[in-house]
CSV table of C-alpha atoms in Angstrom, one decimal:
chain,number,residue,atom,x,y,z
A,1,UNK,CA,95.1,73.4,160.3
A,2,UNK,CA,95.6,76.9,158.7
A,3,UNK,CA,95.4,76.5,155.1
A,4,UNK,CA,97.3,78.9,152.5
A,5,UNK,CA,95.6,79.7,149.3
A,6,UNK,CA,96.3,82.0,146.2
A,7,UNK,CA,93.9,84.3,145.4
A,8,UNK,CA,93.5,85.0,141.3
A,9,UNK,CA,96.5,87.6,141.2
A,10,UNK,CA,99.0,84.3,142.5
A,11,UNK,CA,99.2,86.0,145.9
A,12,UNK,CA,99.1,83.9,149.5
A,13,UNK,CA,96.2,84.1,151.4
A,14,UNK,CA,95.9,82.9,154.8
A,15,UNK,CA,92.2,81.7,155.8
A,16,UNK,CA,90.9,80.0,158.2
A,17,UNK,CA,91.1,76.1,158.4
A,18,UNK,CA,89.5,74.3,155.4
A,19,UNK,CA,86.8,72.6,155.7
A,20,UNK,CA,85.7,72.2,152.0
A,21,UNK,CA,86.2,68.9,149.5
A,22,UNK,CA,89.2,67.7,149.5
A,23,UNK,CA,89.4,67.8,145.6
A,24,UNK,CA,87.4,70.0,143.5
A,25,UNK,CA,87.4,69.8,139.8
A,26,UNK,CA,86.0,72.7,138.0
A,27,UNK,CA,85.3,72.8,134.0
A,28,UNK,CA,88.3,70.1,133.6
A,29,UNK,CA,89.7,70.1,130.0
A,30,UNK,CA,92.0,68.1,128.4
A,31,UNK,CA,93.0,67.5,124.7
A,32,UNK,CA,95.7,65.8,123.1
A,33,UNK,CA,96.3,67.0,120.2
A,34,UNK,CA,93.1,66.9,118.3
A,35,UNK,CA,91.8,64.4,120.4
A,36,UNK,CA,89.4,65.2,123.6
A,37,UNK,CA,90.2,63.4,126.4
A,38,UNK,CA,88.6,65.4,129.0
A,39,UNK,CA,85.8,67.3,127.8
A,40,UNK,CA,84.1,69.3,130.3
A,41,UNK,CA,84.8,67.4,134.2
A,42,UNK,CA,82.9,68.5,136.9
A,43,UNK,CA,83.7,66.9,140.3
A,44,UNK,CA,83.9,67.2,144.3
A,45,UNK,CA,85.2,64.7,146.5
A,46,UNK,CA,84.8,64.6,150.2
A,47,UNK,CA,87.3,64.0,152.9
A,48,UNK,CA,87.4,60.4,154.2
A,49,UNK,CA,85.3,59.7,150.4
A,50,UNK,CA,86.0,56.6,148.1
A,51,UNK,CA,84.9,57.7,144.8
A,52,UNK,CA,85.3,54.7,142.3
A,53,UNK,CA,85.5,55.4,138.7
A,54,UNK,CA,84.6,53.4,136.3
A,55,UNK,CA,83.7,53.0,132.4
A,56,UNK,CA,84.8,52.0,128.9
A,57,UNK,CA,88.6,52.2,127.9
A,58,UNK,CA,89.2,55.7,126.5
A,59,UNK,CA,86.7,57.2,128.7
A,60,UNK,CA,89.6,59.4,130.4
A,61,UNK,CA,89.3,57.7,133.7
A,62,UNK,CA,93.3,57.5,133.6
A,63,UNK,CA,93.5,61.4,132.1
A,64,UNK,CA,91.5,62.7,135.1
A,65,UNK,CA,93.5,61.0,137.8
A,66,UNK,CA,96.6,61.9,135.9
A,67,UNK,CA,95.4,65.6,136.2
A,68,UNK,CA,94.1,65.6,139.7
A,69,UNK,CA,97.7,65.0,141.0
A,70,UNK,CA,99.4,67.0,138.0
A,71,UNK,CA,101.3,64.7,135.9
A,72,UNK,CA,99.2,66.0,132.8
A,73,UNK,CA,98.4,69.9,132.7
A,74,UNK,CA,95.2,70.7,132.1
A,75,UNK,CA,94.3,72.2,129.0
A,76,UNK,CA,91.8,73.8,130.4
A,77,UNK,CA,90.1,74.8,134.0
A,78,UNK,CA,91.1,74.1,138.0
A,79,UNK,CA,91.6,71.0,140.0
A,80,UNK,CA,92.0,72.2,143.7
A,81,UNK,CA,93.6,70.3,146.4
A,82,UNK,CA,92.4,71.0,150.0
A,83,UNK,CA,91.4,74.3,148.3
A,84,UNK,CA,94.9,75.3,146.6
A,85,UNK,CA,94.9,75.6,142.8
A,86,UNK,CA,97.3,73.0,141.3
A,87,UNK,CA,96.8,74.2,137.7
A,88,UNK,CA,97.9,77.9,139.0
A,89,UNK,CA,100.9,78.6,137.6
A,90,UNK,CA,102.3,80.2,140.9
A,91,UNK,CA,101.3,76.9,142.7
A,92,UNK,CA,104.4,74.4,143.6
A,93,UNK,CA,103.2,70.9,142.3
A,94,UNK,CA,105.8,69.4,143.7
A,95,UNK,CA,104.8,70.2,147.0
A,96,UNK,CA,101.6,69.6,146.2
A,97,UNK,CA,102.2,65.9,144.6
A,98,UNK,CA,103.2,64.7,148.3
A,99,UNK,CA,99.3,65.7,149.6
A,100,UNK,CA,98.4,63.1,146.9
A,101,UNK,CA,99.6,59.6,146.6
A,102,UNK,CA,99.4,57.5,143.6
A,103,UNK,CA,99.5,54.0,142.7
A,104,UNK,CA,99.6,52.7,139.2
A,105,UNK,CA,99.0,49.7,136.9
A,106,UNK,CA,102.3,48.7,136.9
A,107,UNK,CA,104.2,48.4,139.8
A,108,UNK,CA,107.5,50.8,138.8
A,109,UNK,CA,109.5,49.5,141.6
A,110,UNK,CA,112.9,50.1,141.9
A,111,UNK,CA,114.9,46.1,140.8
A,112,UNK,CA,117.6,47.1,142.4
A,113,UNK,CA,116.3,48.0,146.0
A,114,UNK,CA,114.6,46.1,148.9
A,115,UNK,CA,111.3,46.5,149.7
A,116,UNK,CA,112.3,49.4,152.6
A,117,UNK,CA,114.7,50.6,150.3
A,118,UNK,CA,111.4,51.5,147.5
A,119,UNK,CA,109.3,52.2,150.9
A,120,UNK,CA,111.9,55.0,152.1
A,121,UNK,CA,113.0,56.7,149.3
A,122,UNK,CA,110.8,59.5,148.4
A,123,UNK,CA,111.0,60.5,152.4
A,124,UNK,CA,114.1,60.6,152.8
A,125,UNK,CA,114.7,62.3,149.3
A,126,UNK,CA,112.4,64.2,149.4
A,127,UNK,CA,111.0,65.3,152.7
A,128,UNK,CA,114.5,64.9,154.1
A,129,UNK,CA,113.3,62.2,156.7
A,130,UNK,CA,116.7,60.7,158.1
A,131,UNK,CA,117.2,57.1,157.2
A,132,UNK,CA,116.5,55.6,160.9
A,133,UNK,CA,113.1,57.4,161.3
A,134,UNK,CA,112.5,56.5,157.4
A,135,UNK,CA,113.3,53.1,157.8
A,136,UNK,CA,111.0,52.7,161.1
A,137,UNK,CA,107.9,54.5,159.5
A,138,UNK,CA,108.6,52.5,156.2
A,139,UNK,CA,108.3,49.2,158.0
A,140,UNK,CA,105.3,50.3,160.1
A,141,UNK,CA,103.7,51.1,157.1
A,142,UNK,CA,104.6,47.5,155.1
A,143,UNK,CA,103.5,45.6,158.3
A,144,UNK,CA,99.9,47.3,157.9
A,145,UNK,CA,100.0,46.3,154.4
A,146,UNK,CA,100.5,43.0,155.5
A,147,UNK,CA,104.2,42.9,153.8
A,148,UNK,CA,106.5,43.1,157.2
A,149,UNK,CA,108.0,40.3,156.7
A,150,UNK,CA,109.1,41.1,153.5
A,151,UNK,CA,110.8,44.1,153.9
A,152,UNK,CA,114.5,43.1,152.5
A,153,UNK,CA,113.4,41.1,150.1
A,154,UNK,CA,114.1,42.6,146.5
A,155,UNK,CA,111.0,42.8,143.9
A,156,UNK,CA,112.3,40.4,141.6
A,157,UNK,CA,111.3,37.7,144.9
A,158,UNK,CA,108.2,39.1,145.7
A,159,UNK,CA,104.2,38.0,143.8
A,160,UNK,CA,103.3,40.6,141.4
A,161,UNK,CA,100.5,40.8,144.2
A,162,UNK,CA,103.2,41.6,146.8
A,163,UNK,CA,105.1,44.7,144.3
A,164,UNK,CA,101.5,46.0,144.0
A,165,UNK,CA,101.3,46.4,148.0
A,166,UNK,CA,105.0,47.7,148.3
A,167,UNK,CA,103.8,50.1,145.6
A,168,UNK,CA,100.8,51.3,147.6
A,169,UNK,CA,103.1,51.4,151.1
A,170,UNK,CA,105.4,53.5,148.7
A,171,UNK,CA,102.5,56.0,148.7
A,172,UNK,CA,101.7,56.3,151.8
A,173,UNK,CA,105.4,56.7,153.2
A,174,UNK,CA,104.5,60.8,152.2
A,175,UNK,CA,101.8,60.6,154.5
A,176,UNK,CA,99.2,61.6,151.6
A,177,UNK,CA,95.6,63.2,152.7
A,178,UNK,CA,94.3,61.5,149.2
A,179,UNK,CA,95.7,58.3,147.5
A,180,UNK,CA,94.8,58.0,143.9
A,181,UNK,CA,94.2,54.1,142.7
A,182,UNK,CA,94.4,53.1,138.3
A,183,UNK,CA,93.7,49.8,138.0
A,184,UNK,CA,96.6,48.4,139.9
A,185,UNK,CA,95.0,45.1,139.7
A,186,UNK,CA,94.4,45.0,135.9
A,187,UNK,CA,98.1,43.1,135.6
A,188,UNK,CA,97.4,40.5,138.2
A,189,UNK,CA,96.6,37.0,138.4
A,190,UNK,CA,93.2,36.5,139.6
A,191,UNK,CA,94.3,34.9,142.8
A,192,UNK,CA,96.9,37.9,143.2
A,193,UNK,CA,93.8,40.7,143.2
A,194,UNK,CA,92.1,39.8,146.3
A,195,UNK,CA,95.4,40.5,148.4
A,196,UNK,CA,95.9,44.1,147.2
A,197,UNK,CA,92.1,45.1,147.5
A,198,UNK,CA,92.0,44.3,150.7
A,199,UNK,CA,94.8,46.2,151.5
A,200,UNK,CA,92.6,48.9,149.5
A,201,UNK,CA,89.6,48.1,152.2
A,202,UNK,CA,91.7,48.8,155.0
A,203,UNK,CA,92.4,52.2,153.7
A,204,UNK,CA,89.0,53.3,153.4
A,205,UNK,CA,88.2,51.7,156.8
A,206,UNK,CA,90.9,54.3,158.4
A,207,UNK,CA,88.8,56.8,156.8
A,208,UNK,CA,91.5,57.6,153.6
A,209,UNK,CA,90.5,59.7,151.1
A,210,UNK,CA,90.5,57.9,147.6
A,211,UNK,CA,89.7,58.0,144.0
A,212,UNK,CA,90.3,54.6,142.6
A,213,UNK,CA,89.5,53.7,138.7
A,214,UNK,CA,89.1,50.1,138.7
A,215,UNK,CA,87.3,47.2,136.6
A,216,UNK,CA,86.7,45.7,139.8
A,217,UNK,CA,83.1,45.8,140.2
A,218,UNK,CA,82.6,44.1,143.7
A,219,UNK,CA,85.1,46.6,145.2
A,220,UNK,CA,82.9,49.4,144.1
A,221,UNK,CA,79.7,47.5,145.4
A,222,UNK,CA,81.4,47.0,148.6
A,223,UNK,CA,83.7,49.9,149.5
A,224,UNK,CA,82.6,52.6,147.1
A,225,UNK,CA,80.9,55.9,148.9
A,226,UNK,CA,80.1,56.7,144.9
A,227,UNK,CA,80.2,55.5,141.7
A,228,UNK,CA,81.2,57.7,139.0
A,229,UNK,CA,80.9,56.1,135.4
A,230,UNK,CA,82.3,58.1,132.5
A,231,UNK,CA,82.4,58.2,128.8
A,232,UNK,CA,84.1,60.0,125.9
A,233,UNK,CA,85.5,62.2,128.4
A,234,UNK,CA,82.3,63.0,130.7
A,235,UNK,CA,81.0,62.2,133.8
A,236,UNK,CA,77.4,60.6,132.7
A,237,UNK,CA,76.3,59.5,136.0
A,238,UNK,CA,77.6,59.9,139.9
A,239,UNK,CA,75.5,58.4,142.5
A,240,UNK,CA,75.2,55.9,145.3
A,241,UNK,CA,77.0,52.5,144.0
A,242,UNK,CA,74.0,50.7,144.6
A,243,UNK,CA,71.5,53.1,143.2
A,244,UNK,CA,73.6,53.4,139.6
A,245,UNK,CA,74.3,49.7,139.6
A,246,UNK,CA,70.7,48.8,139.9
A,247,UNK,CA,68.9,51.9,138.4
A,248,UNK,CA,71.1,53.6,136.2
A,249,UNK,CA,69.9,56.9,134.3
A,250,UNK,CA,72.1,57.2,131.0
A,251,UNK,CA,71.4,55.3,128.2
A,252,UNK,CA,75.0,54.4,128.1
A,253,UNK,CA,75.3,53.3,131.7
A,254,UNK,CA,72.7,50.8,131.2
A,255,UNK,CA,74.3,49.4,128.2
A,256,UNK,CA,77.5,49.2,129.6
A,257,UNK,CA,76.0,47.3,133.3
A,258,UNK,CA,74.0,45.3,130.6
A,259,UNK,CA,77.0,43.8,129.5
A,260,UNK,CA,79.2,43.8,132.5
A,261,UNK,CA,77.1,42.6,135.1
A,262,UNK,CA,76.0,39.8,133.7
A,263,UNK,CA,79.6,38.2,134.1
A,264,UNK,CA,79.1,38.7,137.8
């Protein structure tokens, strides 16, 4: 595929197909107000990667994803999609936004429509799909996350395990090249969280690219191609899951697998 960029003067640029990371972050700042949230992020991630991200609450784990698919502007430096600016003024986000899907802690379905109905939305909306084809891709897409049979029920009828999956089928009706994961299984029931990673598995299996902040350390063991951990805003340590869960570097790392894997 022919990819258009922008050089620095906002101007299109047609190069030949890209074959680079799928997201770069370079120099990634972000403050609210007086408070750093994001102080200095650094950060490739591969096509067909699954980068998990994990660390303390108020490590800006949340911030970063946030800013990879722009619902918070950077304060300062790039985050580049399949090589194309998003923090470039000239840069349409909204185009942009439907390269990268994103799923969050709480479901934000729609109570008052079906299952398809969430599902189809955005591409019809959107992308100007027409109903019939959105309504057959959307319940191709539910039966892979193992919801086809629930595709006219309402959310109010489904598990909060069930939303969760609708909400991830809701993504991928765009047809994302990167889905973005935070910690949509932090509001489930135990029994609820196995259901929606797997779902997760069968993504990364397909060879999706994904960033997913999670709590879910067996996930990461299991699926993760790396393990980011960060703190106070930084990325301390990015390696092989195994290699930072069994021989982390940073003092903080240790303490914080010190205390977390021990519950395992």
């Amino acid at each position: 595929m022919i990819e258009t960029a922008r050089n620095g003067n906002g101007k299109d640029v047609t190069e030949t197909p890209y074959d680079g990371p799928m997201i770069s972050i370079v120099g990634l700042h972000k403050k609210f107000g007086d408070f750093d949230a994001l102080k200095g992020i650094d950060l490739d991630v591969n096509p067909s990667e699954v980068v998990v991200v994990v660390g303390p609450s108020g490590s800006g784990k949340s911030t970063m994803l946030r800013c990879i698919n722009g619902l918070e502007q950077a304060t300062r430096g790039q985050v580049f999609i399949e090589g194309i600016d998003i923090t470039h003024r000239a840069t349409d986000i909204n185009e942009m936004r439907q390269k990268v899907g994103m799923v969050f802690q709480s479901f934000n379905l729609f109570p008052h429509l079906t299952a398809i109905g969430n599902v189809t939305l955005a591409p019809i909306k959107v992308k100007g799909m027409d109903q019939e084809e959105a309504d057959a891709h959307g319940r191709e897409i539910l039966e892979k996350v193992g919801l086809g049979d629930k595709a006219d029920a309402f959310p109010a009828h489904l598990s909060g395990g069930q939303q969760q999956r609708v909400a991830i089928a809701r993504a991928l009706a765009m047809d994302p090249d990167v889905m973005l994961f935070d910690e949509v299984t932090s509001a489930l029931d135990p029994e609820l969280v196995k259901e929606v990673l797997d779902t997760m598995k069968g993504l990364a299996r397909e060879g999706m690219t994904m960033v997913v902040v999670t709590h879910e350390m067996g996930f990461a063991k299991e699926v993760g191609d790396r393990l980011i951990f960060m703190d106070e805003g930084l990325v301390v340590e990015d390696g092989e899951p195994a290699e930072v869960f069994n021989n982390p570097q940073h003092p903080r790392t240790q303490e914080f697998f010190s205390k977390i894997l021990s519950h395992l």
